[in-house]
PDB file of C-alpha atoms in Angstrom:
ATOM      1  CA  UNK A   9       5.433 -13.179  -3.159  1.00 39.00           C
ATOM      2  CA  UNK A  10       6.772 -10.409  -5.305  1.00 41.00           C
ATOM      3  CA  UNK A  11       8.001 -11.324  -8.748  1.00 43.00           C
ATOM      4  CA  UNK A  12      11.052  -9.323  -9.769  1.00 46.00           C
ATOM      5  CA  UNK A  13      12.855  -9.692 -13.085  1.00 42.00           C
ATOM      6  CA  UNK A  14      16.417 -10.891 -12.594  1.00 38.00           C
ATOM      7  CA  UNK A  15      17.847  -8.470 -15.133  1.00 39.00           C
ATOM      8  CA  UNK A  16      16.889  -5.172 -13.492  1.00 42.00           C
ATOM      9  CA  UNK A  17      14.801  -3.220 -11.063  1.00 47.00           C
ATOM     10  CA  UNK A  18      11.633  -3.112 -13.096  1.00 45.00           C
ATOM     11  CA  UNK A  19       9.887  -4.001 -16.293  1.00 49.00           C
ATOM     12  CA  UNK A  20       6.873  -2.719 -18.118  1.00 53.00           C
ATOM     13  CA  UNK A  21       7.694   0.988 -18.512  1.00 55.00           C
ATOM     14  CA  UNK A  22       9.844   1.746 -21.523  1.00 51.00           C
ATOM     15  CA  UNK A  23      12.621   4.126 -20.535  1.00 54.00           C
ATOM     16  CA  UNK A  24      14.401   4.059 -23.852  1.00 51.00           C
ATOM     17  CA  UNK A  25      18.056   4.718 -24.625  1.00 53.00           C
ATOM     18  CA  UNK A  26      17.683   8.154 -26.194  1.00 60.00           C
ATOM     19  CA  UNK A  27      19.924   9.892 -23.649  1.00 77.00           C
ATOM     20  CA  UNK A  28      19.146  12.050 -20.607  1.00 88.00           C
ATOM     21  CA  UNK A  29      15.473  12.911 -20.099  1.00 91.00           C
ATOM     22  CA  UNK A  30      13.850  15.972 -18.589  1.00 92.00           C
ATOM     23  CA  UNK A  31      11.370  15.552 -15.737  1.00 91.00           C
ATOM     24  CA  UNK A  32       8.572  16.300 -18.198  1.00 91.00           C
ATOM     25  CA  UNK A  33       9.720  13.498 -20.508  1.00 92.00           C
ATOM     26  CA  UNK A  34       9.988  11.143 -17.535  1.00 93.00           C
ATOM     27  CA  UNK A  35       6.460  12.052 -16.464  1.00 91.00           C
ATOM     28  CA  UNK A  36       5.133  11.304 -19.943  1.00 92.00           C
ATOM     29  CA  UNK A  37       6.918   7.945 -20.007  1.00 93.00           C
ATOM     30  CA  UNK A  38       5.721   6.902 -16.544  1.00 93.00           C
ATOM     31  CA  UNK A  39       2.121   7.861 -17.255  1.00 91.00           C
ATOM     32  CA  UNK A  40       1.899   5.053 -19.798  1.00 90.00           C
ATOM     33  CA  UNK A  41       1.724   2.687 -16.826  1.00 90.00           C
ATOM     34  CA  UNK A  42       0.960   5.096 -13.964  1.00 88.00           C
ATOM     35  CA  UNK A  43      -1.605   7.641 -15.255  1.00 86.00           C
ATOM     36  CA  UNK A  44      -1.923   9.427 -11.903  1.00 82.00           C
ATOM     37  CA  UNK A  45       1.781  10.096 -11.286  1.00 87.00           C
ATOM     38  CA  UNK A  46       2.672  13.777 -10.918  1.00 87.00           C
ATOM     39  CA  UNK A  47       5.790  15.913 -11.041  1.00 87.00           C
ATOM     40  CA  UNK A  48       5.405  16.432  -7.296  1.00 86.00           C
ATOM     41  CA  UNK A  49       5.495  12.674  -6.731  1.00 87.00           C
ATOM     42  CA  UNK A  50       8.692  12.326  -8.770  1.00 91.00           C
ATOM     43  CA  UNK A  51      10.300  15.153  -6.814  1.00 88.00           C
ATOM     44  CA  UNK A  52       9.189  13.568  -3.547  1.00 87.00           C
ATOM     45  CA  UNK A  53      10.800  10.248  -4.505  1.00 90.00           C
ATOM     46  CA  UNK A  54      13.969  12.120  -5.440  1.00 89.00           C
ATOM     47  CA  UNK A  55      13.953  13.931  -2.096  1.00 87.00           C
ATOM     48  CA  UNK A  56      13.631  10.553  -0.358  1.00 86.00           C
ATOM     49  CA  UNK A  57      16.732   9.306  -2.176  1.00 88.00           C
ATOM     50  CA  UNK A  58      14.983   6.685  -4.305  1.00 90.00           C
ATOM     51  CA  UNK A  59      16.418   8.236  -7.463  1.00 92.00           C
ATOM     52  CA  UNK A  60      19.339  10.619  -7.975  1.00 91.00           C
ATOM     53  CA  UNK A  61      19.201  12.260 -11.400  1.00 92.00           C
ATOM     54  CA  UNK A  62      22.149  14.265 -12.639  1.00 92.00           C
ATOM     55  CA  UNK A  63      21.929  18.046 -12.862  1.00 88.00           C
ATOM     56  CA  UNK A  64      22.821  20.209 -15.827  1.00 86.00           C
ATOM     57  CA  UNK A  65      25.043  23.283 -15.249  1.00 85.00           C
ATOM     58  CA  UNK A  66      21.862  25.371 -15.143  1.00 85.00           C
ATOM     59  CA  UNK A  67      20.323  23.096 -12.488  1.00 83.00           C
ATOM     60  CA  UNK A  68      17.840  21.099 -14.589  1.00 87.00           C
ATOM     61  CA  UNK A  69      17.344  17.425 -13.757  1.00 88.00           C
ATOM     62  CA  UNK A  70      18.662  14.899 -16.272  1.00 92.00           C
ATOM     63  CA  UNK A  71      17.154  11.425 -15.780  1.00 94.00           C
ATOM     64  CA  UNK A  72      18.777   8.337 -17.232  1.00 93.00           C
ATOM     65  CA  UNK A  73      16.992   5.211 -18.399  1.00 91.00           C
ATOM     66  CA  UNK A  74      18.050   3.520 -15.160  1.00 92.00           C
ATOM     67  CA  UNK A  75      16.473   6.367 -13.171  1.00 93.00           C
ATOM     68  CA  UNK A  76      13.171   5.816 -14.964  1.00 94.00           C
ATOM     69  CA  UNK A  77      13.322   2.074 -14.289  1.00 93.00           C
ATOM     70  CA  UNK A  78      13.915   2.751 -10.586  1.00 92.00           C
ATOM     71  CA  UNK A  79      10.954   5.119 -10.474  1.00 94.00           C
ATOM     72  CA  UNK A  80       8.811   2.529 -12.242  1.00 93.00           C
ATOM     73  CA  UNK A  81       9.782  -0.098  -9.690  1.00 92.00           C
ATOM     74  CA  UNK A  82       8.975   2.196  -6.768  1.00 91.00           C
ATOM     75  CA  UNK A  83       5.582   3.166  -8.180  1.00 90.00           C
ATOM     76  CA  UNK A  84       4.748  -0.442  -9.018  1.00 89.00           C
ATOM     77  CA  UNK A  85       5.589  -1.701  -5.537  1.00 87.00           C
ATOM     78  CA  UNK A  86       3.487   1.067  -3.996  1.00 82.00           C
ATOM     79  CA  UNK A  87       0.557   0.442  -6.305  1.00 81.00           C
ATOM     80  CA  UNK A  88       0.504  -3.343  -6.305  1.00 80.00           C
ATOM     81  CA  UNK A  89       1.878  -4.179  -2.849  1.00 77.00           C
ATOM     82  CA  UNK A  90       1.511  -0.953  -0.786  1.00 73.00           C
ATOM     83  CA  UNK A  91       5.121  -1.245   0.318  1.00 78.00           C
ATOM     84  CA  UNK A  92       6.601   1.692   2.243  1.00 79.00           C
ATOM     85  CA  UNK A  93       9.612   3.478   0.795  1.00 83.00           C
ATOM     86  CA  UNK A  94      11.926   2.043   3.450  1.00 84.00           C
ATOM     87  CA  UNK A  95      11.203  -1.494   2.251  1.00 84.00           C
ATOM     88  CA  UNK A  96      11.352  -0.507  -1.423  1.00 88.00           C
ATOM     89  CA  UNK A  97      14.750   1.090  -0.812  1.00 87.00           C
ATOM     90  CA  UNK A  98      15.956  -2.242   0.609  1.00 87.00           C
ATOM     91  CA  UNK A  99      14.672  -3.949  -2.552  1.00 89.00           C
ATOM     92  CA  UNK A 100      16.567  -1.530  -4.788  1.00 89.00           C
ATOM     93  CA  UNK A 101      19.754  -1.911  -2.754  1.00 88.00           C
ATOM     94  CA  UNK A 102      19.513  -5.707  -3.041  1.00 84.00           C
ATOM     95  CA  UNK A 103      18.859  -5.544  -6.773  1.00 84.00           C
ATOM     96  CA  UNK A 104      21.850  -3.219  -7.162  1.00 83.00           C
ATOM     97  CA  UNK A 105      24.002  -5.927  -5.570  1.00 82.00           C
ATOM     98  CA  UNK A 106      22.566  -8.547  -7.917  1.00 79.00           C
ATOM     99  CA  UNK A 107      20.506 -10.172  -5.145  1.00 79.00           C
ATOM    100  CA  UNK A 108      16.815 -10.919  -4.742  1.00 74.00           C
ATOM    101  CA  UNK A 109      14.835  -8.378  -2.712  1.00 72.00           C
ATOM    102  CA  UNK A 110      14.412  -9.442   0.944  1.00 66.00           C
ATOM    103  CA  UNK A 111      10.704 -10.260   0.620  1.00 54.00           C
ATOM    104  CA  UNK A 112      11.366 -12.546  -2.372  1.00 45.00           C
ATOM    105  CA  UNK A 113      13.842 -14.740  -0.564  1.00 42.00           C
ATOM    106  CA  UNK A 114      12.507 -17.991   0.824  1.00 37.00           C
ATOM    107  CA  UNK A 115      11.715 -17.895   4.555  1.00 38.00           C
ATOM    108  CA  UNK A 116      14.295 -19.597   6.754  1.00 40.00           C
ATOM    109  CA  UNK A 117      11.907 -21.008   9.346  1.00 40.00           C
ATOM    110  CA  UNK A 118       9.671 -24.043   9.001  1.00 42.00           C
ATOM    111  CA  UNK A 119       5.937 -23.375   8.524  1.00 41.00           C
ATOM    112  CA  UNK A 120       3.845 -23.745  11.647  1.00 38.00           C
ATOM    113  CA  UNK A 121       1.394 -26.065   9.904  1.00 43.00           C
ATOM    114  CA  UNK A 122       0.701 -26.967   6.265  1.00 40.00           C
ATOM    115  CA  UNK A 123      -2.531 -24.924   6.287  1.00 42.00           C
ATOM    116  CA  UNK A 124      -1.440 -22.070   8.560  1.00 41.00           C
ATOM    117  CA  UNK A 125       0.494 -19.068   7.273  1.00 43.00           C
ATOM    118  CA  UNK A 126       2.428 -17.062   9.886  1.00 44.00           C
ATOM    119  CA  UNK A 127       1.313 -13.417  10.088  1.00 46.00           C
ATOM    120  CA  UNK A 128       3.472 -10.980   8.134  1.00 47.00           C
ATOM    121  CA  UNK A 129       5.635  -8.583  10.149  1.00 48.00           C
ATOM    122  CA  UNK A 130       4.070  -5.197  10.812  1.00 56.00           C
ATOM    123  CA  UNK A 131       5.390  -2.474   8.516  1.00 65.00           C
ATOM    124  CA  UNK A 132       4.689   1.182   9.245  1.00 76.00           C
ATOM    125  CA  UNK A 133       5.226   4.400   7.340  1.00 81.00           C
ATOM    126  CA  UNK A 134       5.417   8.048   8.348  1.00 85.00           C
ATOM    127  CA  UNK A 135       2.819  10.743   7.870  1.00 87.00           C
ATOM    128  CA  UNK A 136       4.667  12.399   4.999  1.00 86.00           C
ATOM    129  CA  UNK A 137       4.857   9.143   3.076  1.00 82.00           C
ATOM    130  CA  UNK A 138       1.157   8.445   3.659  1.00 83.00           C
ATOM    131  CA  UNK A 139       0.325  11.877   2.236  1.00 84.00           C
ATOM    132  CA  UNK A 140       2.463  11.149  -0.814  1.00 81.00           C
ATOM    133  CA  UNK A 141       1.025   7.676  -1.440  1.00 76.00           C
ATOM    134  CA  UNK A 142      -2.585   8.837  -1.052  1.00 77.00           C
ATOM    135  CA  UNK A 143      -1.762  12.051  -2.975  1.00 79.00           C
ATOM    136  CA  UNK A 144      -3.686  14.261  -0.552  1.00 82.00           C
ATOM    137  CA  UNK A 145      -2.756  17.264   1.546  1.00 87.00           C
ATOM    138  CA  UNK A 146      -2.481  17.602   5.310  1.00 90.00           C
ATOM    139  CA  UNK A 147      -5.937  19.184   5.639  1.00 91.00           C
ATOM    140  CA  UNK A 148      -7.654  16.274   3.904  1.00 89.00           C
ATOM    141  CA  UNK A 149      -5.821  13.661   5.991  1.00 90.00           C
ATOM    142  CA  UNK A 150      -6.718  15.532   9.186  1.00 91.00           C
ATOM    143  CA  UNK A 151     -10.378  15.466   8.108  1.00 92.00           C
ATOM    144  CA  UNK A 152     -10.267  11.708   7.558  1.00 92.00           C
ATOM    145  CA  UNK A 153      -8.732  11.269  10.989  1.00 91.00           C
ATOM    146  CA  UNK A 154     -11.415  13.425  12.599  1.00 92.00           C
ATOM    147  CA  UNK A 155     -14.033  10.978  11.275  1.00 90.00           C
ATOM    148  CA  UNK A 156     -12.034   7.983  12.499  1.00 91.00           C
ATOM    149  CA  UNK A 157     -11.370   6.641   9.003  1.00 91.00           C
ATOM    150  CA  UNK A 158      -7.589   6.821   9.448  1.00 91.00           C
ATOM    151  CA  UNK A 159      -5.695   6.397  12.707  1.00 89.00           C
ATOM    152  CA  UNK A 160      -2.010   6.547  13.500  1.00 88.00           C
ATOM    153  CA  UNK A 161      -0.322   4.253  15.998  1.00 85.00           C
ATOM    154  CA  UNK A 162       0.872   5.584  19.353  1.00 85.00           C
ATOM    155  CA  UNK A 163       4.244   6.466  17.808  1.00 85.00           C
ATOM    156  CA  UNK A 164       2.602   8.535  15.054  1.00 86.00           C
ATOM    157  CA  UNK A 165       3.280   6.001  12.275  1.00 86.00           C
ATOM    158  CA  UNK A 166       0.698   4.273  10.083  1.00 87.00           C
ATOM    159  CA  UNK A 167       0.250   0.598   9.271  1.00 84.00           C
ATOM    160  CA  UNK A 168      -0.150  -0.521   5.661  1.00 79.00           C
ATOM    161  CA  UNK A 169      -3.870  -1.106   6.162  1.00 82.00           C
ATOM    162  CA  UNK A 170      -4.220   2.634   6.756  1.00 86.00           C
ATOM    163  CA  UNK A 171      -2.555   3.238   3.376  1.00 82.00           C
ATOM    164  CA  UNK A 172      -5.177   1.049   1.714  1.00 83.00           C
ATOM    165  CA  UNK A 173      -7.983   2.917   3.478  1.00 88.00           C
ATOM    166  CA  UNK A 174      -6.494   6.271   2.499  1.00 87.00           C
ATOM    167  CA  UNK A 175      -6.311   5.384  -1.175  1.00 84.00           C
ATOM    168  CA  UNK A 176      -9.866   4.020  -1.233  1.00 88.00           C
ATOM    169  CA  UNK A 177     -11.258   7.065   0.584  1.00 89.00           C
ATOM    170  CA  UNK A 178      -9.409   9.279  -1.888  1.00 87.00           C
ATOM    171  CA  UNK A 179     -10.885   7.348  -4.826  1.00 86.00           C
ATOM    172  CA  UNK A 180     -14.404   7.630  -3.356  1.00 88.00           C
ATOM    173  CA  UNK A 181     -13.870  11.355  -2.968  1.00 87.00           C
ATOM    174  CA  UNK A 182     -13.529  11.686  -6.729  1.00 84.00           C
ATOM    175  CA  UNK A 183     -17.176  10.604  -6.953  1.00 89.00           C
ATOM    176  CA  UNK A 184     -18.295  13.192  -4.429  1.00 90.00           C
ATOM    177  CA  UNK A 185     -18.428  10.797  -1.467  1.00 91.00           C
ATOM    178  CA  UNK A 186     -17.241  12.725   1.576  1.00 91.00           C
ATOM    179  CA  UNK A 187     -15.877  11.388   4.888  1.00 89.00           C
ATOM    180  CA  UNK A 188     -19.151  12.160   6.652  1.00 90.00           C
ATOM    181  CA  UNK A 189     -20.872   9.758   4.252  1.00 91.00           C
ATOM    182  CA  UNK A 190     -18.571   6.960   5.395  1.00 91.00           C
ATOM    183  CA  UNK A 191     -19.293   7.121   9.130  1.00 88.00           C
ATOM    184  CA  UNK A 192     -21.945   4.390   8.942  1.00 89.00           C
ATOM    185  CA  UNK A 193     -19.564   2.144   6.993  1.00 89.00           C
ATOM    186  CA  UNK A 194     -16.826   2.693   9.586  1.00 88.00           C
ATOM    187  CA  UNK A 195     -19.236   1.909  12.420  1.00 89.00           C
ATOM    188  CA  UNK A 196     -20.346  -1.292  10.665  1.00 88.00           C
ATOM    189  CA  UNK A 197     -16.714  -2.315  10.144  1.00 87.00           C
ATOM    190  CA  UNK A 198     -15.974  -1.776  13.836  1.00 88.00           C
ATOM    191  CA  UNK A 199     -18.947  -3.930  14.816  1.00 89.00           C
ATOM    192  CA  UNK A 200     -17.839  -6.670  12.429  1.00 87.00           C
ATOM    193  CA  UNK A 201     -14.296  -6.534  13.814  1.00 87.00           C
ATOM    194  CA  UNK A 202     -15.683  -6.873  17.347  1.00 89.00           C
ATOM    195  CA  UNK A 203     -17.630  -9.970  16.279  1.00 88.00           C
ATOM    196  CA  UNK A 204     -14.559 -11.567  14.704  1.00 86.00           C
ATOM    197  CA  UNK A 205     -12.511 -10.761  17.792  1.00 88.00           C
ATOM    198  CA  UNK A 206     -15.075 -12.472  20.028  1.00 88.00           C
ATOM    199  CA  UNK A 207     -14.863 -15.595  17.880  1.00 85.00           C
ATOM    200  CA  UNK A 208     -11.061 -15.853  17.820  1.00 83.00           C
ATOM    201  CA  UNK A 209     -10.276 -14.474  21.286  1.00 86.00           C
ATOM    202  CA  UNK A 210     -10.169 -17.929  22.943  1.00 84.00           C
ATOM    203  CA  UNK A 211      -7.673 -19.117  20.322  1.00 80.00           C
ATOM    204  CA  UNK A 212      -5.493 -16.004  20.742  1.00 79.00           C
ATOM    205  CA  UNK A 213      -5.154 -16.732  24.470  1.00 81.00           C
ATOM    206  CA  UNK A 214      -4.159 -20.358  23.931  1.00 79.00           C
ATOM    207  CA  UNK A 215      -0.736 -21.447  25.217  1.00 79.00           C
ATOM    208  CA  UNK A 216       0.112 -23.335  22.025  1.00 77.00           C
ATOM    209  CA  UNK A 217       1.826 -21.174  19.367  1.00 78.00           C
ATOM    210  CA  UNK A 218       0.208 -23.103  16.525  1.00 79.00           C
ATOM    211  CA  UNK A 219      -3.236 -22.494  17.940  1.00 79.00           C
ATOM    212  CA  UNK A 220      -2.494 -18.769  18.238  1.00 77.00           C
ATOM    213  CA  UNK A 221      -1.304 -18.757  14.618  1.00 78.00           C
ATOM    214  CA  UNK A 222      -4.530 -20.486  13.618  1.00 82.00           C
ATOM    215  CA  UNK A 223      -6.396 -17.679  15.353  1.00 81.00           C
ATOM    216  CA  UNK A 224      -4.750 -15.136  13.053  1.00 79.00           C
ATOM    217  CA  UNK A 225      -5.537 -17.223   9.988  1.00 82.00           C
ATOM    218  CA  UNK A 226      -9.147 -17.611  11.121  1.00 85.00           C
ATOM    219  CA  UNK A 227      -9.469 -13.879  11.722  1.00 84.00           C
ATOM    220  CA  UNK A 228      -8.172 -13.151   8.208  1.00 82.00           C
ATOM    221  CA  UNK A 229     -10.564 -15.653   6.671  1.00 85.00           C
ATOM    222  CA  UNK A 230     -13.524 -14.210   8.562  1.00 85.00           C
ATOM    223  CA  UNK A 231     -12.504 -10.709   7.494  1.00 83.00           C
ATOM    224  CA  UNK A 232     -12.386 -11.820   3.863  1.00 84.00           C
ATOM    225  CA  UNK A 233     -15.816 -13.422   4.113  1.00 86.00           C
ATOM    226  CA  UNK A 234     -17.179 -10.248   5.696  1.00 85.00           C
ATOM    227  CA  UNK A 235     -15.873  -8.145   2.818  1.00 82.00           C
ATOM    228  CA  UNK A 236     -17.410 -10.510   0.268  1.00 87.00           C
ATOM    229  CA  UNK A 237     -20.738 -10.482   2.087  1.00 86.00           C
ATOM    230  CA  UNK A 238     -20.757  -6.670   2.240  1.00 83.00           C
ATOM    231  CA  UNK A 239     -20.036  -6.432  -1.502  1.00 84.00           C
ATOM    232  CA  UNK A 240     -22.771  -8.979  -2.284  1.00 87.00           C
ATOM    233  CA  UNK A 241     -25.313  -7.149  -0.138  1.00 84.00           C
ATOM    234  CA  UNK A 242     -24.538  -3.810  -1.782  1.00 83.00           C
ATOM    235  CA  UNK A 243     -24.791  -5.317  -5.250  1.00 85.00           C
ATOM    236  CA  UNK A 244     -28.074  -6.989  -4.312  1.00 87.00           C
ATOM    237  CA  UNK A 245     -29.482  -3.731  -2.981  1.00 87.00           C
ATOM    238  CA  UNK A 246     -28.513  -1.886  -6.175  1.00 86.00           C
ATOM    239  CA  UNK A 247     -30.030  -4.492  -8.468  1.00 81.00           C
ATOM    240  CA  UNK A 248     -33.393  -3.402  -9.910  1.00 77.00           C
ATOM    241  CA  UNK A 249     -36.221  -5.413  -8.382  1.00 60.00           C
ATOM    242  CA  UNK A 250     -39.511  -6.169 -10.045  1.00 55.00           C
ATOM    243  CA  UNK A 251     -42.796  -4.958  -8.607  1.00 48.00           C
TER     244      UNK A 251
END
């Protein structure tokens, strides 16, 4: 559940009350919490309508403290929750009306079982937004797709899991790890997913809705255990061993 302060759209980044700010001053302020933010990212968020700074007679942007708080909220939701801009825009609209963001409101339906959490609704983003979130260009994304690391749905959109993969692949690239180095990891992940699917397939086909929901919960738990095992095995392999 997202925790949102009741008094405004964001907290944590000091916008100050020193009057209108240039885009350079905004960048400096935001980098206190978001070191990797760029001018291009701020302009992209403006182009998407997430912030609407005033313009001076000569055309320069003039950001208010509220503009900086909105930008902080957007960047925080992307960083911490991988939310697409469409959902973040709904949050900002709700906050502007003095309401809680949609995802913070309590669910209206009864839980399926005390120990079973219903799967979250699928949220997808467009290619342009994926490029902005991962902070890569079209050529790099196309390369990742050619190695099967990233895949769009049939309608050309991307699920939030693809955003997570994109950001991790981008981070690995800073250490010189290229997509071709990750083919074995992708193949191992596919094999592990096939194993999990074999285990939960009978539950997915069950007529009872609660049993099908348990299948999703079981699949998520098995996926989490697989990730932990992979991390433990890598750490074990890197640990110096005595003769």
